[in-house]
Amino acid sequence: MKNVTKFLQVLMVTLLLAFAIQSQAQVTLLTQGWETAAVGQTPPTGWAIDLLGYSNYTYFAASGSFPAATPYEGSRLVNWDSWNAPTGYQNRLRMSTPISTVGYSNITVDFAMYLQAVFGAGDGLTVEWSTNGTTWTVAGTAWYNNGATAGWVIRTQALPAGAANQATLYIAYHFISNYGYDTYTDLTHIKGSQTGNLTGTVKNCFTNAVMANVPVSCGGVGPVLTSGAGVYTLNGINTGAQTITANFAGYVNYSAPVTVIGNVTTTYNFCMAPIPAVLTGHVTNAANGVAVKG
């Protein structure tokens, strides 16, 4: 019987952990395999090429020659023609139609890149992002096309927090040439972790009075201060099991588990207990001032 009980306990913990992990799993917000692009220099619908003052060396191809390569999947790859583009030449392959990341955090871009083992670093790209399609920000360091072994690899670029919970998000590949082998990219995904919101009222546990200016945090979001009515709101919290915390001078620090639901504003009210005071003194006989024992 003990073994059965222990097995059930382990099973329950496993299921809870699996649920927590699943709740944090990323959702694919966009997939682009370049299959709808004809061979040549015309990008698929929803994408555009910025020349950045240079000639167009961005191609959509069924295969590559320098180095020899076929697409990672499907029948198309993106070819930044470093083999012919002089050193320093640049193009930007960008989204012209945005996606929404409202309700999502931890935005990432992953893409297939073909590595060659002949030339050193220099030919490659940086991932950029924008919320208006015109002002672009570099998301991280450059990804170069050289490696110890030739072949396709998956690159993953995390976008800054500013890319999360946006009504419009664009991403771009900013190519640069070092006059070496071509830079090939393929299958692209934009992903994000679903988020939810928390709101509620904070009160004094003893008097039931609302508490203003209490710092409240949850799941790495915050702190935000409660309003004059004791109300807090936290937006963009990762879904699943989280911990809400609050602290206020003269009160016991508050901490409790909460469950955040994706794309839902959950109401969570709580109260804070004043720190107990300590009263000390002497009891004496009023008539003679002698201490009273007991």
C-alpha positions as CSV (number, residue, x, y, z in Angstrom):
1,M,0.0,0.0,0.0
2,K,2.9,2.3,0.8
3,N,4.4,1.7,-2.6
4,V,1.1,2.5,-4.3
5,T,0.7,5.7,-2.4
6,K,4.3,6.7,-3.1
7,F,3.8,5.9,-6.8
8,L,0.6,8.1,-6.9
9,Q,2.5,11.0,-5.2
10,V,5.3,10.8,-7.7
11,L,2.8,10.6,-10.6
12,M,1.0,13.7,-9.3
13,V,4.3,15.7,-9.1
14,T,5.2,14.6,-12.6
15,L,1.9,15.7,-14.0
16,L,2.1,19.0,-12.2
17,L,5.6,19.6,-13.6
18,A,4.6,18.6,-17.1
19,F,1.7,21.0,-16.9
20,A,4.0,23.8,-15.7
21,I,6.5,23.1,-18.5
22,Q,3.7,23.0,-21.1
23,S,2.3,26.2,-19.9
24,Q,5.6,27.9,-20.5
25,A,6.0,26.4,-24.0
26,Q,6.4,28.9,-26.8
27,V,3.7,29.4,-29.4
28,T,4.6,29.9,-33.1
29,L,3.3,33.3,-34.3
30,L,4.8,33.2,-37.8
31,T,6.3,30.5,-40.1
32,Q,8.1,31.5,-43.3
33,G,9.6,28.8,-45.5
34,W,10.1,31.1,-48.6
35,E,8.2,28.5,-50.8
36,T,6.0,31.2,-52.4
37,A,8.9,33.2,-53.7
38,A,9.8,32.6,-57.4
39,V,13.4,32.0,-58.3
40,G,15.0,35.5,-58.5
41,Q,14.9,38.6,-56.4
42,T,11.2,39.2,-55.8
43,P,10.4,38.4,-52.1
44,P,7.2,36.6,-51.1
45,T,4.1,38.5,-50.1
46,G,4.5,40.3,-46.8
47,W,8.3,40.8,-47.3
48,A,10.5,43.5,-48.9
49,I,14.2,44.2,-49.6
50,D,15.9,47.4,-48.5
51,L,19.0,48.0,-50.6
52,L,20.6,50.4,-48.0
53,G,22.5,52.3,-50.7
54,Y,23.9,49.1,-52.4
55,S,22.8,46.9,-55.3
56,N,20.4,44.0,-54.7
57,Y,22.3,40.9,-53.9
58,T,19.4,39.1,-52.2
59,Y,18.1,36.1,-54.1
60,F,15.5,33.4,-53.6
61,A,16.9,30.2,-55.1
62,A,16.2,26.5,-55.5
63,S,19.9,25.8,-54.6
64,G,23.2,27.5,-54.0
65,S,26.6,27.1,-55.7
66,F,29.1,28.9,-53.4
67,P,29.0,26.7,-51.4
68,A,26.9,24.0,-53.0
69,A,23.7,23.6,-51.0
70,T,20.0,22.7,-51.3
71,P,17.2,24.1,-49.1
72,Y,16.9,23.1,-45.5
73,E,13.3,22.2,-46.3
74,G,11.0,22.6,-49.3
75,S,12.2,24.1,-52.6
76,R,13.5,27.6,-51.7
77,L,16.3,29.2,-49.7
78,V,17.4,32.8,-49.3
79,N,20.8,33.5,-50.8
80,W,22.7,36.5,-49.8
81,D,25.3,36.6,-52.6
82,S,28.5,37.4,-50.7
83,W,30.4,35.5,-53.5
84,N,29.7,38.4,-55.8
85,A,28.8,41.3,-53.4
86,P,31.9,43.4,-52.6
87,T,33.1,43.6,-49.0
88,G,30.9,45.9,-46.9
89,Y,27.8,45.6,-49.1
90,Q,24.5,45.3,-47.2
91,N,20.8,44.5,-47.8
92,R,17.9,44.1,-45.5
93,L,15.3,41.4,-46.0
94,R,12.4,42.6,-43.9
95,M,8.7,41.9,-43.1
96,S,6.4,44.5,-44.7
97,T,3.3,43.0,-43.1
98,P,3.5,42.8,-39.2
99,I,2.3,40.3,-36.7
100,S,0.9,41.0,-33.3
101,T,2.6,39.8,-30.1
102,V,-0.2,41.1,-27.8
103,G,-0.5,38.5,-25.0
104,Y,3.0,37.1,-25.6
105,S,6.4,37.6,-24.0
106,N,9.9,36.0,-24.6
107,I,9.7,36.6,-28.3
108,T,12.4,34.7,-30.3
109,V,13.3,34.4,-34.0
110,D,14.8,31.1,-35.2
111,F,16.0,30.3,-38.7
112,A,18.1,27.8,-40.5
113,M,21.6,28.9,-41.7
114,Y,24.0,27.0,-43.8
115,L,27.6,26.9,-42.5
116,Q,30.7,26.6,-44.6
117,A,34.2,25.6,-43.5
118,V,36.3,27.5,-46.1
119,F,36.2,31.2,-45.3
120,G,36.5,32.8,-41.9
121,A,33.9,35.0,-40.2
122,G,32.6,38.1,-41.9
123,D,29.7,37.0,-44.2
124,G,26.5,36.8,-42.3
125,L,23.5,38.6,-40.9
126,T,22.0,40.3,-37.8
127,V,18.4,39.9,-36.8
128,E,16.6,43.3,-36.4
129,W,13.2,44.2,-35.1
130,S,10.8,47.1,-35.4
131,T,7.3,48.2,-34.2
132,N,6.7,50.5,-37.1
133,G,8.5,48.9,-40.0
134,T,10.9,51.9,-40.6
135,T,13.0,52.2,-37.4
136,W,15.1,49.1,-37.0
137,T,16.9,47.9,-33.9
138,V,19.6,45.1,-33.8
139,A,18.5,42.3,-31.6
140,G,21.9,40.7,-30.9
141,T,25.3,40.0,-32.3
142,A,26.0,39.0,-35.8
143,W,25.5,35.4,-37.0
144,Y,28.3,34.3,-39.4
145,N,28.1,31.5,-42.0
146,N,31.4,29.9,-41.0
147,G,31.8,26.8,-38.9
148,A,34.0,23.7,-38.3
149,T,31.6,21.5,-40.3
150,A,29.5,22.4,-43.3
151,G,25.8,21.9,-43.1
152,W,22.5,23.4,-41.9
153,V,22.1,24.6,-38.3
154,I,19.3,26.3,-36.4
155,R,20.0,29.7,-35.0
156,T,17.8,31.2,-32.3
157,Q,17.8,35.0,-31.6
158,A,15.9,36.3,-28.5
159,L,14.3,39.7,-29.0
160,P,14.4,42.3,-26.2
161,A,11.4,42.8,-23.9
162,G,10.2,45.7,-26.0
163,A,9.2,43.3,-28.8
164,A,6.6,41.6,-26.5
165,N,3.0,42.6,-26.2
166,Q,3.1,44.8,-29.3
167,A,0.2,45.3,-31.7
168,T,2.7,45.4,-34.6
169,L,6.0,43.6,-34.8
170,Y,8.3,43.3,-37.8
171,I,11.6,41.4,-38.0
172,A,14.4,41.6,-40.6
173,Y,17.6,39.9,-41.7
174,H,20.3,42.5,-42.2
175,F,22.9,40.9,-44.5
176,I,26.5,42.0,-44.8
177,S,29.2,40.8,-47.3
178,N,32.8,40.0,-46.6
179,Y,33.3,38.8,-50.2
180,G,33.4,35.2,-49.2
181,Y,30.9,32.4,-49.6
182,D,27.2,33.1,-49.9
183,T,25.0,33.3,-46.8
184,Y,22.0,30.9,-47.0
185,T,19.0,31.0,-44.7
186,D,15.8,29.1,-44.8
187,L,12.8,28.2,-42.6
188,T,12.0,31.1,-40.2
189,H,9.8,31.1,-37.1
190,I,8.7,33.9,-34.7
191,K,7.7,32.5,-31.4
192,G,6.5,33.7,-28.0
193,S,5.3,32.6,-24.6
194,Q,1.7,33.3,-23.9
195,T,1.0,35.7,-21.1
196,G,-1.8,36.7,-18.8
197,N,-2.7,39.5,-16.4
198,L,-3.4,39.9,-12.7
199,T,-5.5,42.5,-10.9
200,G,-6.9,42.8,-7.4
201,T,-7.3,44.8,-4.3
202,V,-4.9,44.8,-1.3
203,K,-6.4,45.4,2.2
204,N,-5.3,45.4,5.8
205,C,-6.1,42.0,7.3
206,F,-7.3,43.4,10.6
207,T,-9.2,46.6,9.6
208,N,-10.2,45.6,6.1
209,A,-9.0,49.1,5.0
210,V,-7.6,49.4,1.5
211,M,-3.8,49.9,1.2
212,A,-2.3,52.4,-1.2
213,N,1.2,52.5,-2.6
214,V,1.9,48.8,-1.9
215,P,4.6,47.4,-4.3
216,V,3.2,44.2,-5.9
217,S,5.1,41.8,-8.2
218,C,4.5,38.5,-9.9
219,G,6.5,36.3,-12.3
220,G,9.2,38.8,-12.8
221,V,6.7,41.6,-13.7
222,G,6.6,44.7,-11.4
223,P,6.6,46.0,-8.9
224,V,3.6,48.2,-9.5
225,L,2.1,50.4,-6.7
226,T,-1.5,49.9,-5.6
227,S,-3.7,52.9,-6.3
228,G,-5.5,55.0,-3.7
229,A,-8.2,52.4,-3.8
230,G,-5.7,49.6,-3.1
231,V,-5.9,48.2,-6.7
232,Y,-2.9,46.8,-8.6
233,T,-2.7,45.5,-12.2
234,L,0.2,43.4,-13.6
235,N,0.2,42.8,-17.3
236,G,2.3,40.4,-19.5
237,I,3.0,37.7,-16.9
238,N,4.1,34.3,-18.2
239,T,1.3,31.8,-17.9
240,G,1.2,28.9,-15.4
241,A,2.2,28.7,-11.8
242,Q,3.7,31.9,-10.5
243,T,4.3,33.6,-7.1
244,I,2.8,37.0,-6.2
245,T,4.7,39.1,-3.7
246,A,4.2,42.4,-1.8
247,N,5.9,44.3,0.9
248,F,5.1,47.4,2.9
249,A,6.7,49.0,5.9
250,G,5.1,47.9,9.1
251,Y,3.5,44.8,7.5
252,V,4.5,41.2,7.1
253,N,5.9,40.5,3.6
254,Y,3.3,38.7,1.5
255,S,4.0,35.8,-0.8
256,A,1.6,33.3,-2.3
257,P,1.2,31.0,-5.4
258,V,-1.1,32.0,-8.2
259,T,-2.0,30.6,-11.6
260,V,-1.8,32.9,-14.5
261,I,-4.1,32.1,-17.5
262,G,-3.1,33.1,-21.1
263,N,-4.9,36.1,-22.5
264,V,-7.1,36.4,-19.4
265,T,-7.1,39.0,-16.6
266,T,-7.4,37.0,-13.3
267,T,-8.6,38.8,-10.2
268,Y,-6.6,38.0,-7.1
269,N,-7.3,39.9,-3.9
270,F,-5.3,39.6,-0.7
271,C,-4.7,41.2,2.6
272,M,-1.5,42.1,4.5
273,A,-1.1,41.6,8.2
274,P,0.5,44.4,10.4
275,I,3.7,43.3,12.1
276,P,2.8,42.4,15.7
277,A,3.9,44.9,18.2
278,V,5.6,44.1,21.5
279,L,4.3,45.8,24.7
280,T,6.6,45.8,27.8
281,G,6.4,47.4,31.2
282,H,6.0,46.9,35.0
283,V,3.0,46.2,37.1
284,T,3.1,47.7,40.6
285,N,0.8,48.1,43.6
286,A,-0.8,51.5,43.3
287,A,-0.8,52.0,47.0
288,N,2.9,51.3,47.8
289,G,4.6,51.0,44.4
290,V,5.8,47.4,45.1
291,A,6.1,45.2,42.0
292,V,3.2,42.7,41.6
293,K,4.4,39.2,40.8
294,G,2.4,36.8,38.7
